[in-house]
């Protein structure tokens, strides 16, 4: 059952600092086995490594995201719906939220947002308005 809830392989998602419009995409490759999770990935900060634990009974997981030569970010989340939701924190007090899901589940989060955000219309032609003739 945990293979279905915590499938090993490619995952995608985002983290944010201040709200739902502040999304920073990330791509991960995760391995889940025997309550341990590990992997690596990339985001707009750079390449990172993942080491942590998960509990298939409580659906809780936590991990450390390490940017080699830089800093660590601590994640805590819960498996719900199509992915893992939760919060992240850096020792300096910086924190935010995240959502990741198996790539096989699709890029639904971004597609949904793109469809719901209104886009400005592009002009298709320019024309002059003249006064009606008497």
PDB file of C-alpha atoms in Angstrom, residues 9-11 16-18 22 27 31 37-38 44 47 49 51 61 67 72 95 110-111 117 131:
ATOM      1  CA  UNK A   9      10.313   8.009  -9.062  1.00  0.00           C
ATOM      2  CA  UNK A  10       9.992  11.513 -10.471  1.00  0.00           C
ATOM      3  CA  UNK A  11       7.973  14.091  -8.518  1.00  0.00           C
ATOM      4  CA  UNK A  16       6.369  29.305  -1.740  1.00  0.00           C
ATOM      5  CA  UNK A  17       7.329  32.031   0.696  1.00  0.00           C
ATOM      6  CA  UNK A  18       4.292  34.232   1.102  1.00  0.00           C
ATOM      7  CA  UNK A  22       4.518  33.047  -5.067  1.00  0.00           C
ATOM      8  CA  UNK A  27      11.657  18.792  -9.818  1.00  0.00           C
ATOM      9  CA  UNK A  31      12.929   6.862  -3.384  1.00  0.00           C
ATOM     10  CA  UNK A  37      13.014   8.564   1.815  1.00  0.00           C
ATOM     11  CA  UNK A  38      15.930   9.904  -0.195  1.00  0.00           C
ATOM     12  CA  UNK A  44      15.455  27.979  -8.698  1.00  0.00           C
ATOM     13  CA  UNK A  47      20.654  21.347  -7.075  1.00  0.00           C
ATOM     14  CA  UNK A  49      19.748  16.302  -1.960  1.00  0.00           C
ATOM     15  CA  UNK A  51      17.127  12.595   3.231  1.00  0.00           C
ATOM     16  CA  UNK A  61       6.754  12.643   6.276  1.00  0.00           C
ATOM     17  CA  UNK A  67      21.934  22.449  -1.103  1.00  0.00           C
ATOM     18  CA  UNK A  72      19.606  23.008   4.678  1.00  0.00           C
ATOM     19  CA  UNK A  95       9.499  29.595   6.225  1.00  0.00           C
ATOM     20  CA  UNK A 110       0.221  24.617 -12.852  1.00  0.00           C
ATOM     21  CA  UNK A 111      -2.362  23.871 -15.545  1.00  0.00           C
ATOM     22  CA  UNK A 117      -5.681  33.381 -14.379  1.00  0.00           C
ATOM     23  CA  UNK A 131     -17.287  60.770 -37.777  1.00  0.00           C
TER      24      UNK A 131
END
